[in-house]
Short mmCIF file of C-alpha atoms in Angstrom, two decimals:
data_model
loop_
_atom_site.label_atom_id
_atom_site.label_comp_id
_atom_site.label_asym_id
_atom_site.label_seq_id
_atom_site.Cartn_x
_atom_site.Cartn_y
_atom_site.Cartn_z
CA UNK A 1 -96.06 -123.98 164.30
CA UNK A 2 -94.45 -124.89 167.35
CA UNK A 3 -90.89 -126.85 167.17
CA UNK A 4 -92.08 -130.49 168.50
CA UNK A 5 -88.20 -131.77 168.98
CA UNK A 6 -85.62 -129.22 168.01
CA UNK A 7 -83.33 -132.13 167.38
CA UNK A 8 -85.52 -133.49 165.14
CA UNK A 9 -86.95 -131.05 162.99
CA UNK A 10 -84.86 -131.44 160.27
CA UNK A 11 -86.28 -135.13 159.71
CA UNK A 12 -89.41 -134.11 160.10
CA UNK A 13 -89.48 -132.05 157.39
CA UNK A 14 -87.69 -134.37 155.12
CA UNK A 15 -90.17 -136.63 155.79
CA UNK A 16 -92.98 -134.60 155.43
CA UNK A 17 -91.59 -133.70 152.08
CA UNK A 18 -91.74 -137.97 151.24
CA UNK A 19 -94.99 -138.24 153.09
CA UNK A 20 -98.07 -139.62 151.25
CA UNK A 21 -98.48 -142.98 152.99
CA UNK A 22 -97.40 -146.31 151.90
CA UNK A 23 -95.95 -148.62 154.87
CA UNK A 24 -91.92 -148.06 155.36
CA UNK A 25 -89.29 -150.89 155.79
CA UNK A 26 -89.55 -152.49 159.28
CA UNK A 27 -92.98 -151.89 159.70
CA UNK A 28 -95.22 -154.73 160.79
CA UNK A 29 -97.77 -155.79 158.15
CA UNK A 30 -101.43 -155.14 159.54
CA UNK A 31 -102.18 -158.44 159.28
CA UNK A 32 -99.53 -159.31 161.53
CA UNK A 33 -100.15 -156.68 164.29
CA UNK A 34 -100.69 -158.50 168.04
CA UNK A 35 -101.90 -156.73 170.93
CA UNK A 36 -99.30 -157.59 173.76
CA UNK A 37 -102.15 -159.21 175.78
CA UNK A 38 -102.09 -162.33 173.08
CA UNK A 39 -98.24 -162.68 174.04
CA UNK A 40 -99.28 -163.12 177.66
CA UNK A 41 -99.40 -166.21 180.02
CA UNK A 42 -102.91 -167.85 179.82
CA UNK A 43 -103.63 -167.38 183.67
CA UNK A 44 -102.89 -163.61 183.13
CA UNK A 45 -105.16 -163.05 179.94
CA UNK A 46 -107.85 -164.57 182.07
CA UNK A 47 -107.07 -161.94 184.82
CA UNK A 48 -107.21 -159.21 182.48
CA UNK A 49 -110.34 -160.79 180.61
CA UNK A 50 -112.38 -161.22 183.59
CA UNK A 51 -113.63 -157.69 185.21
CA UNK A 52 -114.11 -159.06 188.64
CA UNK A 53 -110.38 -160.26 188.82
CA UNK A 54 -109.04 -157.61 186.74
CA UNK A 55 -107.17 -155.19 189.23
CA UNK A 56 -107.52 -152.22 187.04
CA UNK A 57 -111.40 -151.54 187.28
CA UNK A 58 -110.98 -150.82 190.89
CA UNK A 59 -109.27 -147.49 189.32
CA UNK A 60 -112.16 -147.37 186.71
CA UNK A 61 -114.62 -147.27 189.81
CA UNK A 62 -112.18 -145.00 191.11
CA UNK A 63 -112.66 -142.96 187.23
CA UNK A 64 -116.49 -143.23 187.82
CA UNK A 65 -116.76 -141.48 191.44
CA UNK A 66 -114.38 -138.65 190.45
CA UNK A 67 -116.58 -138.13 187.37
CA UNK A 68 -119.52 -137.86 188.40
CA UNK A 69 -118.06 -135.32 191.31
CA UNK A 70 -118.11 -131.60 191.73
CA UNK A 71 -115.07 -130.03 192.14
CA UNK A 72 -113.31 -126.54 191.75
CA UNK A 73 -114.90 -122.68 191.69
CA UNK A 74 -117.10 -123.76 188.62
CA UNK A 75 -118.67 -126.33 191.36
CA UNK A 76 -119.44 -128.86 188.51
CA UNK A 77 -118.44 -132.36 187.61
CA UNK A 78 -117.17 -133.61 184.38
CA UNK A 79 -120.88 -135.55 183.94
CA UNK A 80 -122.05 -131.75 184.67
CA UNK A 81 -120.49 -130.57 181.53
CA UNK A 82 -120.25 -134.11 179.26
CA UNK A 83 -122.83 -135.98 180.29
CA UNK A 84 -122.75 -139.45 180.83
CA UNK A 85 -119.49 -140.93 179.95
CA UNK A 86 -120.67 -142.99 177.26
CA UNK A 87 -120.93 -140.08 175.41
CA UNK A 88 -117.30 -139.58 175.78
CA UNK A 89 -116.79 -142.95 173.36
CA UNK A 90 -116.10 -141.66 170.24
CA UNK A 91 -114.17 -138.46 170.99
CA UNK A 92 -111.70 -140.24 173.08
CA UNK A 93 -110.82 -142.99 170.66
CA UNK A 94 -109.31 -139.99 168.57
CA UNK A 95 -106.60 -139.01 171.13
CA UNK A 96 -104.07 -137.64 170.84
CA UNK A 97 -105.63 -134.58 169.21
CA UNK A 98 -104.61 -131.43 167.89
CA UNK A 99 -104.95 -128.44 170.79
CA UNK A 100 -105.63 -125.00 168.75
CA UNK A 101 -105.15 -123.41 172.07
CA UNK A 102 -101.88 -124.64 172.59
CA UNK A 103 -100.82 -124.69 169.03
CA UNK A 104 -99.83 -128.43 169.68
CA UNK A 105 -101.33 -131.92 170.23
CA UNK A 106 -102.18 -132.89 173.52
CA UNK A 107 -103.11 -136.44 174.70
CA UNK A 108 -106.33 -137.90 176.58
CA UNK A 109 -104.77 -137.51 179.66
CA UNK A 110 -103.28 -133.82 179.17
CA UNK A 111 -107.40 -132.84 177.85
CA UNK A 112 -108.20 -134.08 181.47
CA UNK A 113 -105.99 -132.02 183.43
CA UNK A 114 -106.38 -129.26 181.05
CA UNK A 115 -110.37 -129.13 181.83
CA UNK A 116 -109.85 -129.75 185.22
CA UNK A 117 -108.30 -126.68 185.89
CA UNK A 118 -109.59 -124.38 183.34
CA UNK A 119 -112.85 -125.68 182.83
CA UNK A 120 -113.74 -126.44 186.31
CA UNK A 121 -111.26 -124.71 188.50
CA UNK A 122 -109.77 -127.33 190.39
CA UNK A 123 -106.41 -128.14 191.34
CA UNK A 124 -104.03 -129.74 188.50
CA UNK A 125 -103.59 -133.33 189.18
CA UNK A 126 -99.94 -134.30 188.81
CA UNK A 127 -98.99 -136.42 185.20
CA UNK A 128 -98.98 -140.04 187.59
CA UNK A 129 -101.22 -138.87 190.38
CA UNK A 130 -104.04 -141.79 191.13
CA UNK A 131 -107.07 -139.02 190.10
CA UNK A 132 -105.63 -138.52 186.72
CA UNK A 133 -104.99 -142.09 186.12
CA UNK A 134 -108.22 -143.16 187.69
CA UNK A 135 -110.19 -140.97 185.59
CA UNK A 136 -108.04 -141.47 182.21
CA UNK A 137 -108.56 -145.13 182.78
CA UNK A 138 -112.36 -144.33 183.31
CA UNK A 139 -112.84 -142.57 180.26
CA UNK A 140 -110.49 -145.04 177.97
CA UNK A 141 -112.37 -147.71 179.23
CA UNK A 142 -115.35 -146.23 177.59
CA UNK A 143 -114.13 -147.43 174.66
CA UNK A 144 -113.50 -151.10 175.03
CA UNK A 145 -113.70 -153.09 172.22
CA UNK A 146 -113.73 -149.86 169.76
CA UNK A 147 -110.70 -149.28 167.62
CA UNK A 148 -108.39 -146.71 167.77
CA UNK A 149 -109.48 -143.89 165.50
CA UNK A 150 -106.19 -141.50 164.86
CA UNK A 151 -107.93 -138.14 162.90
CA UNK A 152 -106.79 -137.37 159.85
CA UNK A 153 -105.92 -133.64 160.88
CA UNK A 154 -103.17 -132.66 158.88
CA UNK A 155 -101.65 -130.34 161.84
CA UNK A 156 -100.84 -133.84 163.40
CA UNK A 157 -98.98 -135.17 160.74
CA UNK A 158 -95.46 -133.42 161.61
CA UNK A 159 -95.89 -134.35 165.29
CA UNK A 160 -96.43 -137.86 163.44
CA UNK A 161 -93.51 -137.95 161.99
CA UNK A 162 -91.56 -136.55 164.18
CA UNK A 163 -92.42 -139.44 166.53
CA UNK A 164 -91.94 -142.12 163.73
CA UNK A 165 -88.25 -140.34 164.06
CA UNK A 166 -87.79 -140.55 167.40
CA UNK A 167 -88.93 -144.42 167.41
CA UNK A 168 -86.38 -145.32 164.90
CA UNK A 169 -83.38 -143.59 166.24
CA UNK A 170 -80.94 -145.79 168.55
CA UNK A 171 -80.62 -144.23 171.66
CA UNK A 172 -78.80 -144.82 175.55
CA UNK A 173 -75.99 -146.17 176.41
CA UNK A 174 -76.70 -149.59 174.46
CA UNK A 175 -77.44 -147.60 171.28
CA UNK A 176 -80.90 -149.18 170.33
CA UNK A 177 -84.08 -147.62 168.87
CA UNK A 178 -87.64 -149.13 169.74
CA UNK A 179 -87.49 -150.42 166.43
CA UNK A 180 -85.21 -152.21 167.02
CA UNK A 181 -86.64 -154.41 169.10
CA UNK A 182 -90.88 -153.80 168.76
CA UNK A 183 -90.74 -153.30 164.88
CA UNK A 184 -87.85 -156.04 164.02
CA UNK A 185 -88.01 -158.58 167.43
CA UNK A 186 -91.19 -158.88 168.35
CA UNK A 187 -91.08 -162.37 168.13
CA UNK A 188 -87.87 -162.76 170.39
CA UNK A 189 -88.00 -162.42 174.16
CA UNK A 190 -85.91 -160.03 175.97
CA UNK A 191 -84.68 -162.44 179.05
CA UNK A 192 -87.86 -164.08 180.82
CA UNK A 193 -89.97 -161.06 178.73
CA UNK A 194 -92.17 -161.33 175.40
CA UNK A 195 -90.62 -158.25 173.67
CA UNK A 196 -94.52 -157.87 171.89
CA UNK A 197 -95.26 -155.40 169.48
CA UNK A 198 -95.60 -152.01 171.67
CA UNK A 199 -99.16 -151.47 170.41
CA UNK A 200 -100.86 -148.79 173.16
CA UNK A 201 -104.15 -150.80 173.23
CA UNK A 202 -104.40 -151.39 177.19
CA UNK A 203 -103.47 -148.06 178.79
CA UNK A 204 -103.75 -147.03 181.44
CA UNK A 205 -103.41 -150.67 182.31
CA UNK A 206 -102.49 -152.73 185.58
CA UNK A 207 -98.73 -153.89 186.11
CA UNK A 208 -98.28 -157.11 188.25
CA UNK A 209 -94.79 -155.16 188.55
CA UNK A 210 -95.89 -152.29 189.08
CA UNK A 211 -98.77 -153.52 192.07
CA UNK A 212 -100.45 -150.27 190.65
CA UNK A 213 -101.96 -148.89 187.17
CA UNK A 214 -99.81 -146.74 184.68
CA UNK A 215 -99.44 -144.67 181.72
CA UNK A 216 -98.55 -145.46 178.27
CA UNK A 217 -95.90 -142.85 179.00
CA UNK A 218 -94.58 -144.34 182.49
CA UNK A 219 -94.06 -147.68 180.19
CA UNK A 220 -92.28 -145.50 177.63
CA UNK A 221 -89.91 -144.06 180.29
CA UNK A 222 -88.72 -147.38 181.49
CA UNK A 223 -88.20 -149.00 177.99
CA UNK A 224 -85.86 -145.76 178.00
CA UNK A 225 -83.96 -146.17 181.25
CA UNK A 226 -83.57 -149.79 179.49
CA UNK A 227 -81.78 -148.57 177.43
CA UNK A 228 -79.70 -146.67 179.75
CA UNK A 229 -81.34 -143.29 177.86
CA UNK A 230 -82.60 -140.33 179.72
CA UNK A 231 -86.39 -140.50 179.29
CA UNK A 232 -88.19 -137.71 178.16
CA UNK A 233 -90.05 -135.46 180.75
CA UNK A 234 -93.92 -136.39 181.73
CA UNK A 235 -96.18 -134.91 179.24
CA UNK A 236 -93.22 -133.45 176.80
CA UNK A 237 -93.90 -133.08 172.96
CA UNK A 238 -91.60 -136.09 172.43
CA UNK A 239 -93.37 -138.55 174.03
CA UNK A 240 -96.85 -137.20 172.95
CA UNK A 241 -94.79 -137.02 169.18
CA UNK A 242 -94.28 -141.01 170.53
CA UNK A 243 -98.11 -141.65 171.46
CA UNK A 244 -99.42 -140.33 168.09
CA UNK A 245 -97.13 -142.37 166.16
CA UNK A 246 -98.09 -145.57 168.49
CA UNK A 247 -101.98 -144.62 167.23
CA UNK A 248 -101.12 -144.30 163.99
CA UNK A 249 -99.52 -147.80 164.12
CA UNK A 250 -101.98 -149.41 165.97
CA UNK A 251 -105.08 -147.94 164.09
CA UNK A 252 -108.22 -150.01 163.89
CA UNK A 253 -106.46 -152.11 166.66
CA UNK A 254 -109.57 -152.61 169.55
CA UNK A 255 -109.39 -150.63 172.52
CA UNK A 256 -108.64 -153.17 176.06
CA UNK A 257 -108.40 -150.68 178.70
CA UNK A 258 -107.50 -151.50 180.96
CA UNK A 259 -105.11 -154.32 180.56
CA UNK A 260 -103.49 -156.36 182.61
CA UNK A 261 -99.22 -157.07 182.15
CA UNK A 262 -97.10 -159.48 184.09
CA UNK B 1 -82.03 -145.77 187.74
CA UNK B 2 -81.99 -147.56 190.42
CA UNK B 3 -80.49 -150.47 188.52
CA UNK B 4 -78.02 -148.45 187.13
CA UNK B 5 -76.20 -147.07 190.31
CA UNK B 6 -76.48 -150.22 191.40
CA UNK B 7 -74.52 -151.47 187.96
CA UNK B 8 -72.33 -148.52 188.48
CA UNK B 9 -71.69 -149.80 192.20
CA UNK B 10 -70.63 -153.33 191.34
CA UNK B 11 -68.30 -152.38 188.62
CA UNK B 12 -66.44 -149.74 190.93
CA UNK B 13 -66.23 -152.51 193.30
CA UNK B 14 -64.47 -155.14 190.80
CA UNK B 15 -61.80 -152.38 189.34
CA UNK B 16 -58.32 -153.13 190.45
CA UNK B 17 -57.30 -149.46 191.02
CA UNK B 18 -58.53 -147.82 193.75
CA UNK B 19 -57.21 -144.47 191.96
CA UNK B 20 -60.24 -145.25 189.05
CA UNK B 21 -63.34 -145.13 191.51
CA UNK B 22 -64.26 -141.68 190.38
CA UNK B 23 -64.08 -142.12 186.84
CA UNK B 24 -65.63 -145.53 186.91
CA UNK B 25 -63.87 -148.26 184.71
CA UNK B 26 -61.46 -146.85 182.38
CA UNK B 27 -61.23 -147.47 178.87
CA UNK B 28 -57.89 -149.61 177.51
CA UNK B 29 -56.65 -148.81 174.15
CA UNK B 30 -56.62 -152.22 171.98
CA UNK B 31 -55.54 -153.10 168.72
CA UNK B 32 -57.78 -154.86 165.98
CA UNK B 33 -55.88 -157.43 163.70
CA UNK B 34 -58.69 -159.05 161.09
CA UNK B 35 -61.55 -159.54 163.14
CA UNK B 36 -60.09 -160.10 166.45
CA UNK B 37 -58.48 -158.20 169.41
CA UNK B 38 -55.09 -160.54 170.00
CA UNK B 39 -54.03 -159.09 173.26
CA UNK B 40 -55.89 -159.04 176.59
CA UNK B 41 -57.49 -155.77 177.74
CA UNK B 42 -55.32 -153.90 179.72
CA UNK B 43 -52.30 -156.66 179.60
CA UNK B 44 -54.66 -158.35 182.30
CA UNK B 45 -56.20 -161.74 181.63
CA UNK B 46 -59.49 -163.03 183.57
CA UNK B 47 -60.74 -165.56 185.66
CA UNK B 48 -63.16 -167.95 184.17
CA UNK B 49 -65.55 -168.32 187.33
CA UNK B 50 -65.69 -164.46 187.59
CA UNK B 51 -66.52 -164.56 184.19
CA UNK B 52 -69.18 -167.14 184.62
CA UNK B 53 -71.22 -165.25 187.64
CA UNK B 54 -70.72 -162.03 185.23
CA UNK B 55 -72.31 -163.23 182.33
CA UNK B 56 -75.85 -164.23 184.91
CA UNK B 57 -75.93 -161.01 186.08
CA UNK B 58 -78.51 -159.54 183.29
CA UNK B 59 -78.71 -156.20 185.03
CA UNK B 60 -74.45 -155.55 184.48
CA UNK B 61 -73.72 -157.53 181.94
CA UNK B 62 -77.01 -158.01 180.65
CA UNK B 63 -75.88 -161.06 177.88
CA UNK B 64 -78.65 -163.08 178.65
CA UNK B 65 -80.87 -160.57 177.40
CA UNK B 66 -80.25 -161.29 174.34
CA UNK B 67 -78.46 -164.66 174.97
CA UNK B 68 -78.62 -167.47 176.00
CA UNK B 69 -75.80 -169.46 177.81
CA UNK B 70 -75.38 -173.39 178.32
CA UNK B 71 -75.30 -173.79 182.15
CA UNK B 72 -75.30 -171.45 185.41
CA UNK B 73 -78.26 -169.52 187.06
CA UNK B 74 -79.84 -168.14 184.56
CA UNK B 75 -83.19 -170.09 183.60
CA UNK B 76 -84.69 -166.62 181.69
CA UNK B 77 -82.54 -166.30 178.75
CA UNK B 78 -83.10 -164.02 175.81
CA UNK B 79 -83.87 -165.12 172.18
CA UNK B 80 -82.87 -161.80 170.56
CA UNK B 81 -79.05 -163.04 169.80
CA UNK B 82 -77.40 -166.57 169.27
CA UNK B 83 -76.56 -169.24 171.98
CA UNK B 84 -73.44 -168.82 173.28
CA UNK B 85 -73.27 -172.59 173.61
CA UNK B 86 -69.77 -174.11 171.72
CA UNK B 87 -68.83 -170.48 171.48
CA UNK B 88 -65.73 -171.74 172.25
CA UNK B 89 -65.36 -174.22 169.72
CA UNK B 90 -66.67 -171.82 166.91
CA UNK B 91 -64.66 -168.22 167.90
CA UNK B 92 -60.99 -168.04 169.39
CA UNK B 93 -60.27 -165.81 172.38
CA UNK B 94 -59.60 -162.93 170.30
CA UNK B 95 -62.02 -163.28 168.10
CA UNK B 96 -64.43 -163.47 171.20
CA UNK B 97 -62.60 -160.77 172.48
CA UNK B 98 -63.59 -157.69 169.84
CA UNK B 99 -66.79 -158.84 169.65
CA UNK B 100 -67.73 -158.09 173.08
CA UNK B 101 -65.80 -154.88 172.92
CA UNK B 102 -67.09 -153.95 169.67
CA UNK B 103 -69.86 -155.55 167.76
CA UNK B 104 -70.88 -152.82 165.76
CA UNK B 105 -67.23 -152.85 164.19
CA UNK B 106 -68.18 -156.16 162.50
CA UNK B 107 -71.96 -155.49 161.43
CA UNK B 108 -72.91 -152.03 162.22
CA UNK B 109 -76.42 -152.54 162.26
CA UNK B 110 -75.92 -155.05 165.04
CA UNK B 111 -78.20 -155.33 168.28
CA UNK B 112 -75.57 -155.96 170.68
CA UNK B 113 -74.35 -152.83 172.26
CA UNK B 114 -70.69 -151.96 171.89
CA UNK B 115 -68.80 -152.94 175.90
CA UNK B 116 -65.86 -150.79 175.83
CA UNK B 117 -65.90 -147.67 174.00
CA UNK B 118 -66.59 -144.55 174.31
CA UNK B 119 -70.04 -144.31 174.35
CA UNK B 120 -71.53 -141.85 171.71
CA UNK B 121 -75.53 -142.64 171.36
CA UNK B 122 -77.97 -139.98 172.04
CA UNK B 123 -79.58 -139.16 175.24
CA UNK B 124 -77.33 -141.37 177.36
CA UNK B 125 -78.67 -140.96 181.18
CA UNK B 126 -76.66 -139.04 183.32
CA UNK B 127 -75.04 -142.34 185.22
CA UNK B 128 -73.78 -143.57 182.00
CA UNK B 129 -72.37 -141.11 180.50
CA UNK B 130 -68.68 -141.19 179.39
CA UNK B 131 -68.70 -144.36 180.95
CA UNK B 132 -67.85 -147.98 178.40
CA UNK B 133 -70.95 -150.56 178.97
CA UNK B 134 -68.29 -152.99 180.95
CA UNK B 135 -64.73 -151.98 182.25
CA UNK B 136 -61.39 -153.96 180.73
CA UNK B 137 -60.67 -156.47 183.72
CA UNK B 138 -64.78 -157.57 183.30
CA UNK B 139 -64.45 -157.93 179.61
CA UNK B 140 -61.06 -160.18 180.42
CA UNK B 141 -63.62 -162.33 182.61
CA UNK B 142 -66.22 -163.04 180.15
CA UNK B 143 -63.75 -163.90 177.24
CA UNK B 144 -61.61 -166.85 179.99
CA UNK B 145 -65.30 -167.86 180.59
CA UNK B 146 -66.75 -167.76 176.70
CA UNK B 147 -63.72 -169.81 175.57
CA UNK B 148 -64.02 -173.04 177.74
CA UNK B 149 -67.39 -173.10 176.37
CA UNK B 150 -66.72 -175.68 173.96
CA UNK B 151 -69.27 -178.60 171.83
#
């Protein structure tokens, strides 16, 4: 097995050693779990709600053209392998998944770039490049209204863990874990902002911020420069360790992709 | 990051020696007695009104994050802490005075982040490391401000 977080390892397998379910201290009763659209202005939950004012499906058309479009020294399109993308639905809702030919997990986004240049021979798209967003918003959005389906595939379950770990550890400058505030606050607002519950539900999803669509891991990265903390690298083990344990948390939670955030 | 040079920037600017600029603000050695820090920071004391504009700007000081405050600029205030309204009626200066410089010494598992220490958390970014949250003369600001907040 591969070492998901050197640093961590330890924990993991003290953990793994307790695992066998059971919710821990701190975690938010199922009952209680919120998608952060419901802590949202009424105006923007109507932008997000309605798909001819939600900004995000112009990257879903986006998702669509680059889909259905040859590419590479295979010459085929991801509809020339998959199909149609419905039929896409259930195997996406199960990301991140376990990669035997990486030894590792890899998310939804990581499958994409990994087909696109093995499968069909095409140049990589970069982690935040528009194509890879476009078409990871495309295929996520698939699944709206479905709930997130994490597998129960043991070889996930230290990679679990591991990002359980990493969510509860305090870490920057001001010396505070994402627990801290989405597990324990979510009530609370953080200045003008609802702190919400950090469930992954609408990514990719469209930032007024941002004026532009991003990843569940570019909203990681600045919840960790928030804390004055040097963010993990694009696509590292941590913050895919991070995404599963996000899945796990939010399982059974309905797929919104792609939301809409102030 | 951006924010955070910018942070860095404004903090150089306010420090009294121009001998500190590389090393950014310096930490000052203080004595707890009970649960307060008697002395100022650095023999210094502050100036209310600096302390006032200070405590609005959320991206240096960030209290009203978490806090909020009675008056000033500052109509987004955070929820995540108490109101620091009638702090000054409630807490003397000193007692004002180690909890901004040290929170965690009083309830470990606090939120607030510890202001002037050094700082020992993991994965610090690059810009902040080695560096206290908010230099001595800043914390000497916010503590003349904090106590003529009074009921």
């Amino acid at each position: 097995m591969r070492r998901p977080a050197a640093s961590l390892v330890a924990f993991a397998a003290l953990a793994l050693a307790l695992l066998g379910g059971g919710a821990q201290a701190g975690d938010i009763a199922p009952h209680e779990r919120r998608s952060g659209r419901t802590f949202m202005a009424p105006e923007t939950q109507a932008m997000q709600a309605d798909d001819t004012t939600n900004p995000g499906m112009l990257w879903v058309l986006q998702g669509a053209g680059l889909w259905d479009e040859k590419a590479g020294t295979s010459g085929r399109s991801c509809a020339g392998c998959h199909g149609a993308a419905e039929a896409m639905r259930g195997v996406a809702a199960r990301y991140p998944a376990f990669d035997p030919a990486s030894g590792k997990p890899i998310d939804l986004a990581g499958r994409i770039r990994q087909c696109r240049s093995a499968r069909q021979g095409a140049p990589d798209l970069a982690r935040d490049s528009d194509a890879l967003l476009a078409l990871t918003t495309f295929v996520a959005h698939q699944l709206r209204g479905m709930p997130i389906a994490p597998p129960k595939d043991p070889r996930l379950d230290p990679y679990r863990e591991t990002g359980r770990q990493i969510f509860t550890t305090r870490m920057g400058q001001l010396d505070l874990s994402c627990a801290n505030c989405h597990d324990d606050n979510w009530n609370q607002r953080l200045a003008g902002s609802a702190v919400t519950q950090a469930h992954p539900t609408g990514y990719p999803l469209y930032r007024l911020e941002w004026q532009g669509i991003g990843s569940l891991q570019r909203r990681m990265r600045n919840c960790m420069i928030g804390v004055r903390a040097e963010p993990f690298a694009a696509g590292s083990d941590d913050f895919i360790a991070l995404e599963l344990h996000l899945m796990q948390r939010a399982a059974g939670m309905a797929i919104e992709t792609p939301g809409v955030r102030p | 990051m951006r924010g955070a040079l910018v942070g860095t920037a404004l903090a150089l600017a306010c420090s009294p020696a121009p001998a500190q600029e590389m090393a950014g603000p310096e930490l000052a050695p203080y004595v707890v007695t009970g649960d307060a820090i008697i002395e100022p920071l650095a023999g210094q004391r502050g100036d209310a009104a600096l302390g006032r504009a200070l405590i609005g700007e959320r991206h240096r000081s960030l209290c009203i994050l978490c806090h909020a405050v009675p008056e000033g600029a500052a109509p987004l205030q955070g929820t995540l802490a108490p109101s620091l309204a009638g702090i000054g009626s409630r807490l003397d200066e000193g007692q004002i005075r180690l909890r901004i410089v040290d929170m965690k010494r009083l309830n470990p598992e606090s939120l607030m982040p510890t202001y002037h220490a050094p700082p020992d958390g993991a994965r610090i970014a690059p810009a902040w490391q080695g560096k206290p949250v908010l230099g001595a003369a800043e914390i000497e600001h916010l503590v003349a401000y904090l106590v003529t907040l009074k009921e």
